[in-house]
Short mmCIF file of C-alpha atoms in Angstrom, two decimals:
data_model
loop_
_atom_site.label_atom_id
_atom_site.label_comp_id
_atom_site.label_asym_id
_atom_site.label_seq_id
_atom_site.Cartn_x
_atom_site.Cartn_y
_atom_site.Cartn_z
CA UNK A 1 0.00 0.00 0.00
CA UNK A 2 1.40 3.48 -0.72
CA UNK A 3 1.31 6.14 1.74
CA UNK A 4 2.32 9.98 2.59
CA UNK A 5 6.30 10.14 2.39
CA UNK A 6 6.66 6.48 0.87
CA UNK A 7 8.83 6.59 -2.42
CA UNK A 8 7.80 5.23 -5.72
CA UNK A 9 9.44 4.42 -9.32
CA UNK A 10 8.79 2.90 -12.71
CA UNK A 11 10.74 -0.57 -12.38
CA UNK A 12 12.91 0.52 -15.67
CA UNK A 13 14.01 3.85 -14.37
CA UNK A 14 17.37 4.34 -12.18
CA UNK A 15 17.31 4.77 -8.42
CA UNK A 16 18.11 8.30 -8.51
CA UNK A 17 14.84 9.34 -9.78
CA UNK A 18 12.14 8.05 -6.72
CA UNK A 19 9.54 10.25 -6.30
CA UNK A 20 8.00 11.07 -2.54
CA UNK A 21 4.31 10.48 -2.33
CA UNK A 22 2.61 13.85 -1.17
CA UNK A 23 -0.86 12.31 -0.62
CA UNK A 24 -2.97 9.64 -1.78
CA UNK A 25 -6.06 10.44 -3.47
CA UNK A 26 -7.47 6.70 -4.23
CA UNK A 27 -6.66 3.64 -4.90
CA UNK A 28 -5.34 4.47 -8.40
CA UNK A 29 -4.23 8.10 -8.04
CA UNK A 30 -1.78 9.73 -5.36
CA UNK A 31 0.28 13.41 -5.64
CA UNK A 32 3.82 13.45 -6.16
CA UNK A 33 5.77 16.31 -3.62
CA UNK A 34 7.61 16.85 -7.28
CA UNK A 35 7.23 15.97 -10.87
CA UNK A 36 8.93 12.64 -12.23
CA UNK A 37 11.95 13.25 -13.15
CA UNK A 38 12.09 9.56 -15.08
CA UNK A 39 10.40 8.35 -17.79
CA UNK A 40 6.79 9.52 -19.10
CA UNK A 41 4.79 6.18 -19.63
CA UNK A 42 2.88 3.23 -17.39
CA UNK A 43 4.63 0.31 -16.22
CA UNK A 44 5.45 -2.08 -13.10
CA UNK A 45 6.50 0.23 -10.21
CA UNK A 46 9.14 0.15 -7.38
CA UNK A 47 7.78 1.25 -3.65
CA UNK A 48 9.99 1.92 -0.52
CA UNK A 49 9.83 3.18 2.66
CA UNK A 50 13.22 4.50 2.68
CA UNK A 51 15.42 6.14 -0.63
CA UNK A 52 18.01 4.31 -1.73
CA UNK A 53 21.18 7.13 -2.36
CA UNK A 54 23.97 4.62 -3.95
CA UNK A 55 27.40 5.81 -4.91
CA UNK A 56 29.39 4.41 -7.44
CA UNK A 57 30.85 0.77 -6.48
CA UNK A 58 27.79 0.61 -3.69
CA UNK A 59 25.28 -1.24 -3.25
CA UNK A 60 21.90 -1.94 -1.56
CA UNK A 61 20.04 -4.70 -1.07
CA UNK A 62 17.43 -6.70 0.85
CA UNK A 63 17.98 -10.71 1.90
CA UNK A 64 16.41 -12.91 4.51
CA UNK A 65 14.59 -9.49 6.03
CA UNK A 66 17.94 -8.01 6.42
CA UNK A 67 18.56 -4.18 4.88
CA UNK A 68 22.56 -4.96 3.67
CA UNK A 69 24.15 -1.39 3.00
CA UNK A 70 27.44 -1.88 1.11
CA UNK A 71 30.07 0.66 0.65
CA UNK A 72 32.02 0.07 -2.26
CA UNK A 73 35.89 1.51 -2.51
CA UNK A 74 35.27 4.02 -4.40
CA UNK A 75 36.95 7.45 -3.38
CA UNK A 76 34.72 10.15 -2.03
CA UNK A 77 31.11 8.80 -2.36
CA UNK A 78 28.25 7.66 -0.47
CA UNK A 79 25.52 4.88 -0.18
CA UNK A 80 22.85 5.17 2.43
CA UNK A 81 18.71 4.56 2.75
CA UNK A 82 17.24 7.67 3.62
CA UNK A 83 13.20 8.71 4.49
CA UNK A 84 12.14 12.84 5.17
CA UNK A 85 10.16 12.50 8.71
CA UNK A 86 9.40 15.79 10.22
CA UNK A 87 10.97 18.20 12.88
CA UNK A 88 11.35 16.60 16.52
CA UNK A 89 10.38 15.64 19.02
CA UNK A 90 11.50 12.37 16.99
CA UNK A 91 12.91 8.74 17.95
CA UNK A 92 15.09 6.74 15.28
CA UNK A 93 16.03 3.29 16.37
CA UNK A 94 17.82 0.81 14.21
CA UNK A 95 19.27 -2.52 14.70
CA UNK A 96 22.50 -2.81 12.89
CA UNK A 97 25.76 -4.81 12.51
CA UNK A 98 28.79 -3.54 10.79
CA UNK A 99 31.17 -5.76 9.12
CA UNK A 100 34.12 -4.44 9.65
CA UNK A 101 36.34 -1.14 10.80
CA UNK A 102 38.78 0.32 8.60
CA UNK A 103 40.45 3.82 7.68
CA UNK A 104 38.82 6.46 5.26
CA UNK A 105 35.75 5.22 6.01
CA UNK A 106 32.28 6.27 7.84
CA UNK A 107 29.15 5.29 8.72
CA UNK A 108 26.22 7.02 10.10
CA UNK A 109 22.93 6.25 11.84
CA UNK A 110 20.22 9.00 12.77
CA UNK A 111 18.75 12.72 11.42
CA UNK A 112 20.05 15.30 9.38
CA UNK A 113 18.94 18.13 7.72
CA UNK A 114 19.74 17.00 4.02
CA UNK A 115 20.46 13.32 3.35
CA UNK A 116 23.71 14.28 0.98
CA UNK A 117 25.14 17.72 1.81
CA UNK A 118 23.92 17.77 6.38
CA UNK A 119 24.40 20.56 7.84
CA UNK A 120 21.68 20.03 11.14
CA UNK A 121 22.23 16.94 12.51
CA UNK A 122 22.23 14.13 15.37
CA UNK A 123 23.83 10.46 14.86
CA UNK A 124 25.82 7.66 15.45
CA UNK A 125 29.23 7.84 14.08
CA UNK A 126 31.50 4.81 13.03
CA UNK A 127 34.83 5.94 11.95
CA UNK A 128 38.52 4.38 12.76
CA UNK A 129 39.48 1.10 12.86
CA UNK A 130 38.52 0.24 16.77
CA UNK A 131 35.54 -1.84 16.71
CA UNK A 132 34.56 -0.99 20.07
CA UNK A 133 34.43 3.00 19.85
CA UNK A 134 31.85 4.96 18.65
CA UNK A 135 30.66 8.63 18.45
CA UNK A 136 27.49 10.78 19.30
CA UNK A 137 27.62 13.71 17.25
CA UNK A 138 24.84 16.75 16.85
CA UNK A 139 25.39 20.09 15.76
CA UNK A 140 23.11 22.94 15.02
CA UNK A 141 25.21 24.56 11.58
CA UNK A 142 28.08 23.81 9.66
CA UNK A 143 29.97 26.01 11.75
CA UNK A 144 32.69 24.13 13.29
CA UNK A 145 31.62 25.77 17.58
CA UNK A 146 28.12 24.54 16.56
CA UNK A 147 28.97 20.68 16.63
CA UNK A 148 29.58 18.37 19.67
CA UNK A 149 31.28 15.30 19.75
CA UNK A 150 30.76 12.55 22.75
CA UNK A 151 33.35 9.29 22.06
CA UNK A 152 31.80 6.32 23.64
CA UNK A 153 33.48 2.70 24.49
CA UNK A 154 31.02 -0.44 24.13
CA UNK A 155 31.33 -3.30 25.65
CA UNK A 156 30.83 -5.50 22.74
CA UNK A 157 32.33 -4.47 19.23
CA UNK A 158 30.12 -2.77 16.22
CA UNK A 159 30.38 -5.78 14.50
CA UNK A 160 27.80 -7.36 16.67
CA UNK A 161 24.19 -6.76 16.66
CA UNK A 162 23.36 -3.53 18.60
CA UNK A 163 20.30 -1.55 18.90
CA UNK A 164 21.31 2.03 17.99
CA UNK A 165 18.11 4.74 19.49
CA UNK A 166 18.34 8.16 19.20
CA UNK A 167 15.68 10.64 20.94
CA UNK A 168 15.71 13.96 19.60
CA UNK A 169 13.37 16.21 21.31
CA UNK A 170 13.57 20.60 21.89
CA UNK A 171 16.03 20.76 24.22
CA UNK A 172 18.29 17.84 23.86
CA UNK A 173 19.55 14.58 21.72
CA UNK A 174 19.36 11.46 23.87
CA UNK A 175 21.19 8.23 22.52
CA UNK A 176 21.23 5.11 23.71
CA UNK A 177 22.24 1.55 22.73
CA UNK A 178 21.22 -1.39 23.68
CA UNK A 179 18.65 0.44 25.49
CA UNK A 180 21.40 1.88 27.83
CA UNK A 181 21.41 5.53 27.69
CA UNK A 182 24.99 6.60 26.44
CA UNK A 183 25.42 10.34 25.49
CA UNK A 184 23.12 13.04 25.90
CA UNK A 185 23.67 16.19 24.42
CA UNK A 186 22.26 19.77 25.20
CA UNK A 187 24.61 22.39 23.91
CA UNK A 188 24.47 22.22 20.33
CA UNK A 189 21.46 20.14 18.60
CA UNK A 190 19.09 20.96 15.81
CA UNK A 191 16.52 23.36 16.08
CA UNK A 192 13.52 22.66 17.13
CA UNK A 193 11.97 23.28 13.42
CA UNK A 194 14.62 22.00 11.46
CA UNK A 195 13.04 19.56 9.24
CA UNK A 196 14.64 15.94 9.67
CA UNK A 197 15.46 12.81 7.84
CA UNK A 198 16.18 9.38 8.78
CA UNK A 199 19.19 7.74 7.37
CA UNK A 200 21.91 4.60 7.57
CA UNK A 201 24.63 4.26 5.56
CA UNK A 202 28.26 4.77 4.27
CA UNK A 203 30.51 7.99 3.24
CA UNK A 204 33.48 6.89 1.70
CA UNK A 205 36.91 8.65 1.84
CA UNK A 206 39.91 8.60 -0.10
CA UNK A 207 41.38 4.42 -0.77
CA UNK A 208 39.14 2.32 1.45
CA UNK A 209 40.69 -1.00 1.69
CA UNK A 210 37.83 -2.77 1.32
CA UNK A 211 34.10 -2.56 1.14
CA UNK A 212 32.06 -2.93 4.27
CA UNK A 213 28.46 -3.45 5.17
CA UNK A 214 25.63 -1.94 7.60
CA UNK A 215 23.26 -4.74 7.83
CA UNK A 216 20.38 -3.97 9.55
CA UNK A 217 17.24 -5.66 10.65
CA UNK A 218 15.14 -3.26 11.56
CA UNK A 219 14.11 0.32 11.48
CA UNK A 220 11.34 2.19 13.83
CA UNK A 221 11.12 5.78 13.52
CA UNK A 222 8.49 7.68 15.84
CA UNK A 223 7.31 11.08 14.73
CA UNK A 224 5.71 12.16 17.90
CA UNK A 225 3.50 15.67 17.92
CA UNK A 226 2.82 16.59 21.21
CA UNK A 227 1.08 19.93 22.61
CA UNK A 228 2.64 21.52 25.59
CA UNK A 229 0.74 23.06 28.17
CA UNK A 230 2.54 23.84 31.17
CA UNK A 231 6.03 25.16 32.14
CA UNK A 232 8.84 24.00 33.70
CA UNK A 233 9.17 20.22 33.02
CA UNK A 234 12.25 18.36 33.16
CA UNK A 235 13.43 17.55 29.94
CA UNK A 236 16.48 14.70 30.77
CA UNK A 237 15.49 11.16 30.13
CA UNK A 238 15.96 9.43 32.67
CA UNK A 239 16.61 4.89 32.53
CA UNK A 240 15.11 2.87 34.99
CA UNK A 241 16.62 -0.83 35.54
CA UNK A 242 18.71 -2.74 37.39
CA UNK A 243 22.25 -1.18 35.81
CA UNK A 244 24.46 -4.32 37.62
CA UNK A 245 22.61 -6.39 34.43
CA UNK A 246 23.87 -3.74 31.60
CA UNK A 247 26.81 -3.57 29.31
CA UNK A 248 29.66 -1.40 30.83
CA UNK A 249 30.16 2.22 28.97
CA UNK A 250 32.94 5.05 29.20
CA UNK A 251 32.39 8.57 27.68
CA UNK A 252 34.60 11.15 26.70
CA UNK A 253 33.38 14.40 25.12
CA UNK A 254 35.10 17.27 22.78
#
């Protein structure tokens, strides 16, 4: 079934030219947010959820339920699934293993302003060769004092199954993984009306080794509209459990 903010395609036409659903009429008519940029004619169709963005020497690909994100070597590109949601307060979870580590290469889980060119933005960042370290990372321009950086140490490396969540809300960016809350940052995160989209994937930089893969397993995003109505709430998320039971995590910031 299409719906509002799915993405569609004539089965013959490239990847690059899925078109986002505005609105659905009936059940043989719906509004493009744009005109089709691929070919004029009828045909079998493509549907997603989420936009497929693959650089040269990419790929992207769906098998046994799993979403498998490849990188490709080639210098400077990307590959990445990407869906517009809305501005926050927002929650992006994904469940996600990555092959490997290696140099010159980096890959992101969460919301940014612009799925090629980000400029707003809260994620997960996996870059270096340590399997074990990963990075929290908002920032509210391009301007370099507008960014912070948390660096956090799992207990169990990337290249096992994790469950990557990120809350963004007005007045801060909570992550967590694993449902342990890891980072939470308050100082420089997106507006509250910047306009968001959900994305996983790879940015390649110059002579990857090799080509590595995101494979994830699910995806939950939660596009929550709330009215406020009185002052002075607390805003920090707070997790409730036993913590002797949870993974073990260190945090350094810049």
């Amino acid at each position: 079934t299409n719906q509002y903010a799915d993405y569609i395609m004539l089965s013959t036409d490239p990847d690059t030219v899925y078109a986002k659903i505005e609105s659905v009429i009936s059940d043989t008519e719906l509004l493009l947010e744009n005109n089709y940029a691929g070919t004029t004619g009828t045909g079998l169709g493509y549907h997603t959820k989420f936009k497929p963005i693959i650089g040269p020497g990419g790929t992207i690909t769906v098998e046994s339920s799993l979403c498998l994100i490849e990188s490709g070597t080639t210098n400077n590109t990307l590959t990445r699934i990407t869906r517009d949601i809305d501005y926050c307060p927002l929650i992006f979870t994904v469940n996600a293993i990555i092959s490997q580590r290696i140099a010159n290469q980096t890959g992101y889980i969460g919301l940014t302003d612009d799925a090629i060119t980000p400029t707003i933005s809260a994620y997960f960042q996996f870059d270096g060769i340590d399997e074990l370290i990963i990075k929290t990372v908002t920032q509210f321009s391009a301007q370099a004092t507008d960014k912070e950086t948390n660096t956090i140490t799992l207990a169990q490396s990337t290249s096992s199954e994790h469950r990557y969540r990120l809350e963004l809300a007005q007045e801060y960016a909570a992550f967590y993984v694993d449902d342990l809350l890891v980072s939470t940052h308050k100082n420089h995160i997106p507006s509250p009306y910047a306009y968001m989209n959900a994305l996983a994937g790879w940015v390649n930089g110059i002579v990857p080794a090799s080509t590595t893969t995101m494979s994830i397993d699910n995806i939950f995003i939660g596009n929550i509209d709330a009215l406020q109505i009185i002052t002075g709430l607390s805003s920090v998320p707070v997790l409730i459990g036993n913590t002797a039971l949870l993974p073990v995590f260190t945090t350094t910031s810049d």
